Amino acid sequence: MITVYDAVGGKLVQRDRMGDLSTSVWIDLIEPKEDEDKYIEQALGIEVPTRSEMREIEASNRFYTENGAYYMTSIILHNSEQDVPMTSVVTFILSGNHLVTVRYASPRAFPVYIARAAKGDVDCVTGAGVMIGILEMLIEREADLIERVQDEVERIAPLVFGQRNTSSAPQSRRLEVLLKTVGKEGDVVARAQESAMSLHRLSLYFANAARERKDDQRVAARIEAANHDILSLMESMRFLSARTSFLLDATLGMISNEQNQIIKLFSVMAVMLMPPTLVASIYGMNFRHMPELELDYGYPLALILMFAAALIPYLYFKKKGWL
């Protein structure tokens, strides 16, 4: 799908029909088909990368200049409202006064920026101005996601260490739920880190492109501010990543400790039952000449002996603090 936007009176306005693209500011390609790619290529004289080309890992394939157009591809987060956000790649192409975006996802940042720019944005009269506006919105959305993760980690931390346990569930079940929750938040942070690093590389290349293109100084200043915001966000993510890793290790350690307690209990019980088992085994033998068999008090004596044989190891373990 092709959506075309014009700058009218300092506002971003969507066209009803494509018409002449030479006066457009932003052309948004959402899951474009092959014929739509060719149409844009012929109209603007650029090459629109395919989906497989956009997924290339090498930086040289994500940031390059071709026929005067600047190509920048970045990994971004989308569906951040869900428990686990997804990542996708978006390509920004700056060609003259045009911005062309190629994407196969619908991040919330795009419609939010469109709504803001429709109310007025002094820099949306150029492709570079639209691009920095979208970049700022992507950073803002990612910052909101990190704040949500921070709040969740703050809620989880006391639960991991038993400082605030209001659940009536068994300890093992509670730790299992915490393990899954901490792991999920760690995965979200990892995805956000990947996206932030990609946006940081994009902002550096974008700043260099803006200098070479001699774009408005206001755009260059906004790119620099956006880059500082990304660096601050990455620093917060590093701290958050370390904390989630610590909580994950702590949860695993508590699960391991609980398992050790169970194994220790079984070991102690086995040791306690060994002497009574020995006594029962002796008097369970069928030899003809066993003197205790003729005693009137032989049966209660054997029971007392088995009880004492179990009680003595128990008292010993208790004294040693092993129970």
Coordinates of C-alpha atoms in Angstrom, one line a residue:
M1 CA 0.0 0.0 0.0
I2 CA 1.3 3.5 -0.9
T3 CA 0.3 6.5 1.2
V4 CA 1.4 10.0 0.1
Y5 CA 1.7 13.0 2.3
D6 CA 2.1 16.7 1.4
A7 CA 3.2 19.6 3.6
V8 CA 0.4 22.2 3.5
G9 CA 0.7 25.3 5.7
G10 CA 3.2 23.6 8.0
K11 CA 1.0 20.6 8.4
L12 CA 1.2 17.1 7.1
V13 CA -1.8 16.2 4.9
Q14 CA -2.5 12.8 3.4
R15 CA -3.5 12.7 -0.3
D16 CA -6.6 11.1 -1.5
R17 CA -4.9 10.3 -4.8
M18 CA -1.3 9.8 -5.6
G19 CA -1.0 12.2 -8.5
D20 CA 2.4 13.9 -9.1
L21 CA 4.9 12.7 -6.6
S22 CA 7.4 15.4 -7.3
T23 CA 5.7 17.7 -4.8
S24 CA 5.2 15.1 -2.1
V25 CA 7.1 15.2 1.2
W26 CA 6.6 11.7 2.5
I27 CA 5.7 8.4 0.7
D28 CA 4.9 5.6 3.1
L29 CA 5.1 2.1 1.6
I30 CA 3.4 -0.5 3.9
E31 CA 4.0 -4.1 2.7
P32 CA 4.5 -2.9 -0.9
K33 CA 3.9 -5.2 -3.8
E34 CA 6.4 -5.5 -6.7
D35 CA 4.4 -3.2 -9.0
E36 CA 4.2 -0.5 -6.3
D37 CA 7.9 -0.7 -5.8
K38 CA 8.5 -0.2 -9.5
Y39 CA 6.1 2.7 -9.6
I40 CA 7.9 4.6 -6.9
E41 CA 11.3 3.7 -8.5
Q42 CA 10.2 5.2 -11.8
A43 CA 8.6 8.2 -10.3
L44 CA 11.5 9.2 -8.0
G45 CA 14.5 7.5 -9.7
I46 CA 15.5 5.5 -6.7
E47 CA 15.8 1.8 -5.9
V48 CA 13.3 0.4 -3.3
P49 CA 15.0 -2.4 -1.3
T50 CA 13.2 -5.7 -1.1
R51 CA 12.2 -7.3 2.2
S52 CA 15.2 -9.7 2.1
E53 CA 17.6 -6.9 1.4
M54 CA 16.2 -4.9 4.3
R55 CA 17.0 -7.8 6.7
E56 CA 20.7 -7.8 5.8
I57 CA 22.9 -7.7 8.9
E58 CA 26.0 -5.9 7.5
A59 CA 26.0 -2.2 8.2
S60 CA 27.1 -1.5 4.6
N61 CA 23.9 -3.0 3.4
R62 CA 21.8 -1.0 5.9
F63 CA 23.4 2.4 5.5
Y64 CA 24.5 3.6 2.0
T65 CA 24.2 6.3 -0.6
E66 CA 23.0 5.5 -4.2
N67 CA 22.3 8.1 -6.9
G68 CA 22.1 10.9 -4.4
A69 CA 19.6 9.1 -2.2
Y70 CA 20.5 8.1 1.4
Y71 CA 19.3 4.6 2.5
M72 CA 18.9 3.9 6.2
T73 CA 17.5 0.7 7.7
S74 CA 16.8 0.2 11.3
I75 CA 15.3 -2.4 13.6
I76 CA 12.3 -1.0 15.5
L77 CA 9.9 -2.4 18.1
H78 CA 6.2 -2.6 17.5
N79 CA 3.2 -4.0 19.4
S80 CA 4.7 -2.6 22.6
E81 CA 1.3 -2.8 24.2
Q82 CA 1.5 -6.5 24.2
D83 CA 3.3 -8.6 26.8
V84 CA 6.2 -9.3 24.4
P85 CA 6.8 -6.7 21.7
M86 CA 7.9 -7.7 18.2
T87 CA 10.8 -6.3 16.1
S88 CA 10.8 -5.4 12.5
V89 CA 12.9 -3.5 10.0
V90 CA 12.1 -0.1 8.5
T91 CA 14.0 1.5 5.6
F92 CA 14.1 5.3 5.4
I93 CA 15.1 6.7 2.0
L94 CA 16.0 10.4 1.7
S95 CA 15.9 11.6 -1.9
G96 CA 15.9 15.3 -2.4
N97 CA 13.0 16.8 -0.6
H98 CA 11.3 13.3 -0.4
L99 CA 11.2 10.8 2.4
V100 CA 10.3 7.2 1.4
T101 CA 9.6 4.7 4.2
V102 CA 9.4 1.0 3.5
R103 CA 8.0 -1.2 6.3
Y104 CA 6.3 -4.5 6.8
A105 CA 4.8 -3.7 10.2
S106 CA 2.6 -1.0 11.7
P107 CA 4.4 0.5 14.7
R108 CA 2.2 2.8 16.8
A109 CA 4.8 5.5 16.4
F110 CA 3.8 6.2 12.8
P111 CA 0.1 7.0 13.3
V112 CA 0.9 9.0 16.4
Y113 CA 3.4 11.1 14.5
I114 CA 1.0 11.6 11.6
A115 CA -1.7 12.8 14.1
R116 CA 0.8 15.3 15.6
A117 CA 2.1 16.5 12.3
A118 CA -1.5 17.0 11.0
K119 CA -1.8 19.6 13.8
G120 CA 1.4 21.4 12.8
D121 CA 5.1 20.7 12.7
V122 CA 7.4 23.4 11.4
D123 CA 9.9 20.9 10.1
C124 CA 7.5 18.6 8.3
V125 CA 7.9 20.6 5.1
T126 CA 10.9 18.5 4.2
G127 CA 11.6 14.8 4.0
A128 CA 14.4 15.2 6.6
G129 CA 12.0 17.0 8.9
V130 CA 9.5 14.2 8.7
M131 CA 12.1 11.6 9.3
I132 CA 13.4 13.2 12.5
G133 CA 9.9 13.5 13.7
I134 CA 9.3 9.8 13.2
L135 CA 12.6 9.0 14.8
E136 CA 11.7 11.1 17.9
M137 CA 8.4 9.3 18.1
L138 CA 10.1 5.9 17.9
I139 CA 12.5 6.8 20.7
E140 CA 9.6 8.1 22.8
R141 CA 7.6 4.9 22.4
E142 CA 10.7 2.8 23.3
A143 CA 11.2 5.0 26.4
D144 CA 7.6 4.3 27.4
L145 CA 8.2 0.6 27.0
I146 CA 11.3 0.7 29.2
E147 CA 9.4 2.6 31.9
R148 CA 6.8 -0.1 31.9
V149 CA 9.5 -2.8 32.2
Q150 CA 11.1 -0.8 35.1
D151 CA 7.8 -0.7 36.9
E152 CA 7.3 -4.4 36.5
V153 CA 10.9 -5.2 37.7
E154 CA 10.3 -3.0 40.8
R155 CA 7.2 -5.0 41.5
I156 CA 8.9 -8.4 41.0
A157 CA 12.1 -7.7 43.0
P158 CA 10.4 -7.9 46.5
L159 CA 8.5 -11.0 45.5
V160 CA 11.7 -12.8 44.4
F161 CA 13.3 -12.2 47.8
G162 CA 10.1 -12.9 49.8
Q163 CA 9.9 -9.3 51.1
R164 CA 6.3 -9.0 49.9
N165 CA 4.6 -12.3 49.4
T166 CA 0.8 -12.1 49.4
S167 CA 0.3 -15.2 47.3
S168 CA -1.2 -18.3 48.8
A169 CA 0.3 -20.5 46.1
P170 CA 3.0 -23.1 47.1
Q171 CA 6.6 -21.8 47.1
S172 CA 7.6 -23.9 44.1
R173 CA 4.7 -22.6 42.0
R174 CA 5.3 -19.0 43.0
L175 CA 9.0 -19.3 42.0
E176 CA 8.0 -20.8 38.7
V177 CA 5.7 -17.9 37.9
L178 CA 8.4 -15.4 38.9
L179 CA 11.0 -17.2 36.8
K180 CA 8.8 -16.9 33.7
T181 CA 7.9 -13.3 34.5
V182 CA 11.6 -12.2 35.0
G183 CA 12.6 -14.1 31.8
K184 CA 9.9 -12.4 29.8
E185 CA 10.9 -8.9 31.0
G186 CA 14.6 -9.8 30.2
D187 CA 13.6 -10.8 26.7
V188 CA 11.7 -7.4 26.3
V189 CA 14.8 -5.5 27.4
A190 CA 17.0 -7.5 25.0
R191 CA 14.7 -6.6 22.1
A192 CA 14.7 -3.0 23.2
Q193 CA 18.5 -2.9 23.4
E194 CA 18.7 -4.3 19.8
S195 CA 16.4 -1.7 18.5
A196 CA 18.1 1.2 20.5
M197 CA 21.5 0.2 19.1
S198 CA 20.1 0.1 15.6
L199 CA 18.4 3.5 16.1
H200 CA 21.7 4.9 17.4
R201 CA 23.6 3.8 14.3
L202 CA 20.8 5.3 12.2
S203 CA 20.9 8.6 14.0
L204 CA 24.7 8.9 13.4
Y205 CA 24.3 8.2 9.7
F206 CA 21.3 10.5 9.5
A207 CA 23.3 13.3 11.1
N208 CA 26.1 12.8 8.5
A209 CA 23.6 12.8 5.7
A210 CA 21.9 16.0 7.0
R211 CA 25.3 17.7 6.9
E212 CA 26.1 16.5 3.4
R213 CA 22.6 17.5 2.2
K214 CA 22.8 20.9 4.0
D215 CA 19.5 20.4 5.6
D216 CA 17.9 22.9 8.0
Q217 CA 20.0 23.5 11.1
R218 CA 16.9 22.9 13.2
V219 CA 16.7 19.4 11.8
A220 CA 20.4 18.9 12.6
A221 CA 19.8 20.1 16.2
R222 CA 16.9 17.7 16.6
I223 CA 19.0 14.8 15.3
E224 CA 21.7 15.5 17.8
A225 CA 19.1 15.8 20.6
A226 CA 17.6 12.5 19.5
N227 CA 21.0 10.8 19.5
H228 CA 21.6 12.0 23.1
D229 CA 18.1 10.6 24.1
I230 CA 19.0 7.2 22.6
L231 CA 22.3 7.1 24.5
S232 CA 20.5 7.9 27.7
L233 CA 18.0 5.2 26.9
M234 CA 20.7 2.7 26.2
E235 CA 22.3 3.4 29.5
S236 CA 19.0 2.8 31.3
M237 CA 18.7 -0.4 29.3
R238 CA 22.1 -1.7 30.4
F239 CA 21.2 -1.1 34.1
L240 CA 17.8 -2.8 33.6
S241 CA 19.4 -5.7 31.7
A242 CA 21.9 -6.2 34.6
R243 CA 19.1 -6.1 37.1
T244 CA 16.8 -8.6 35.3
S245 CA 19.8 -10.9 34.9
F246 CA 20.4 -10.6 38.7
L247 CA 16.8 -11.3 39.5
L248 CA 16.8 -14.3 37.1
D249 CA 19.9 -15.7 38.8
A250 CA 18.4 -15.1 42.2
T251 CA 15.2 -16.9 41.2
L252 CA 17.1 -19.8 39.8
G253 CA 19.2 -19.9 43.0
M254 CA 16.1 -20.0 45.2
I255 CA 14.6 -22.8 43.0
S256 CA 17.9 -24.7 43.3
N257 CA 17.9 -24.1 47.1
E258 CA 14.3 -25.4 47.5
Q259 CA 15.2 -28.5 45.5
N260 CA 18.2 -29.0 47.7
Q261 CA 16.0 -28.7 50.8
I262 CA 13.7 -31.4 49.4
I263 CA 16.6 -33.7 48.6
K264 CA 18.1 -33.1 52.0
L265 CA 14.8 -34.0 53.7
F266 CA 14.6 -37.2 51.7
S267 CA 18.2 -38.0 52.6
V268 CA 17.6 -37.5 56.3
M269 CA 14.4 -39.5 56.2
A270 CA 16.3 -42.3 54.5
V271 CA 19.0 -42.3 57.2
M272 CA 16.4 -42.2 59.9
L273 CA 14.5 -45.2 58.5
M274 CA 17.6 -47.3 57.9
P275 CA 18.1 -48.5 61.6
P276 CA 14.4 -49.4 62.1
T277 CA 14.5 -51.3 58.8
L278 CA 17.6 -53.2 60.0
V279 CA 15.8 -54.2 63.2
A280 CA 12.7 -55.2 61.3
S281 CA 14.8 -57.2 58.9
I282 CA 16.5 -59.1 61.7
Y283 CA 13.3 -60.1 63.4
G284 CA 11.7 -60.9 60.1
M285 CA 14.2 -63.8 59.5
N286 CA 12.8 -67.3 59.9
F287 CA 15.6 -69.1 61.8
R288 CA 14.4 -71.8 64.3
H289 CA 16.6 -70.7 67.2
M290 CA 16.0 -67.0 67.8
P291 CA 15.9 -66.4 71.6
E292 CA 13.8 -63.3 71.5
L293 CA 10.9 -65.1 69.8
E294 CA 10.0 -66.8 73.1
L295 CA 9.9 -63.6 75.1
D296 CA 6.5 -62.3 76.1
Y297 CA 7.6 -58.7 75.7
G298 CA 9.6 -59.4 72.5
Y299 CA 7.1 -57.6 70.2
P300 CA 6.9 -54.3 72.2
L301 CA 10.7 -54.5 72.7
A302 CA 11.2 -54.6 68.9
L303 CA 8.9 -51.6 68.4
I304 CA 10.7 -49.6 71.1
L305 CA 14.0 -50.5 69.5
M306 CA 12.9 -49.4 66.1
F307 CA 11.4 -46.1 67.5
A308 CA 14.7 -45.4 69.3
A309 CA 16.8 -46.2 66.3
A310 CA 14.8 -43.6 64.3
L311 CA 14.7 -41.0 67.1
I312 CA 18.4 -40.9 67.8
P313 CA 19.4 -39.9 64.2
Y314 CA 16.6 -37.3 64.2
L315 CA 17.9 -35.7 67.4
Y316 CA 21.4 -35.8 66.2
F317 CA 20.5 -34.0 62.9
K318 CA 18.4 -31.5 64.8
K319 CA 21.3 -30.6 67.1
K320 CA 23.6 -30.2 64.1
G321 CA 21.1 -27.8 62.5
W322 CA 20.7 -30.0 59.4
L323 CA 16.9 -29.9 59.7

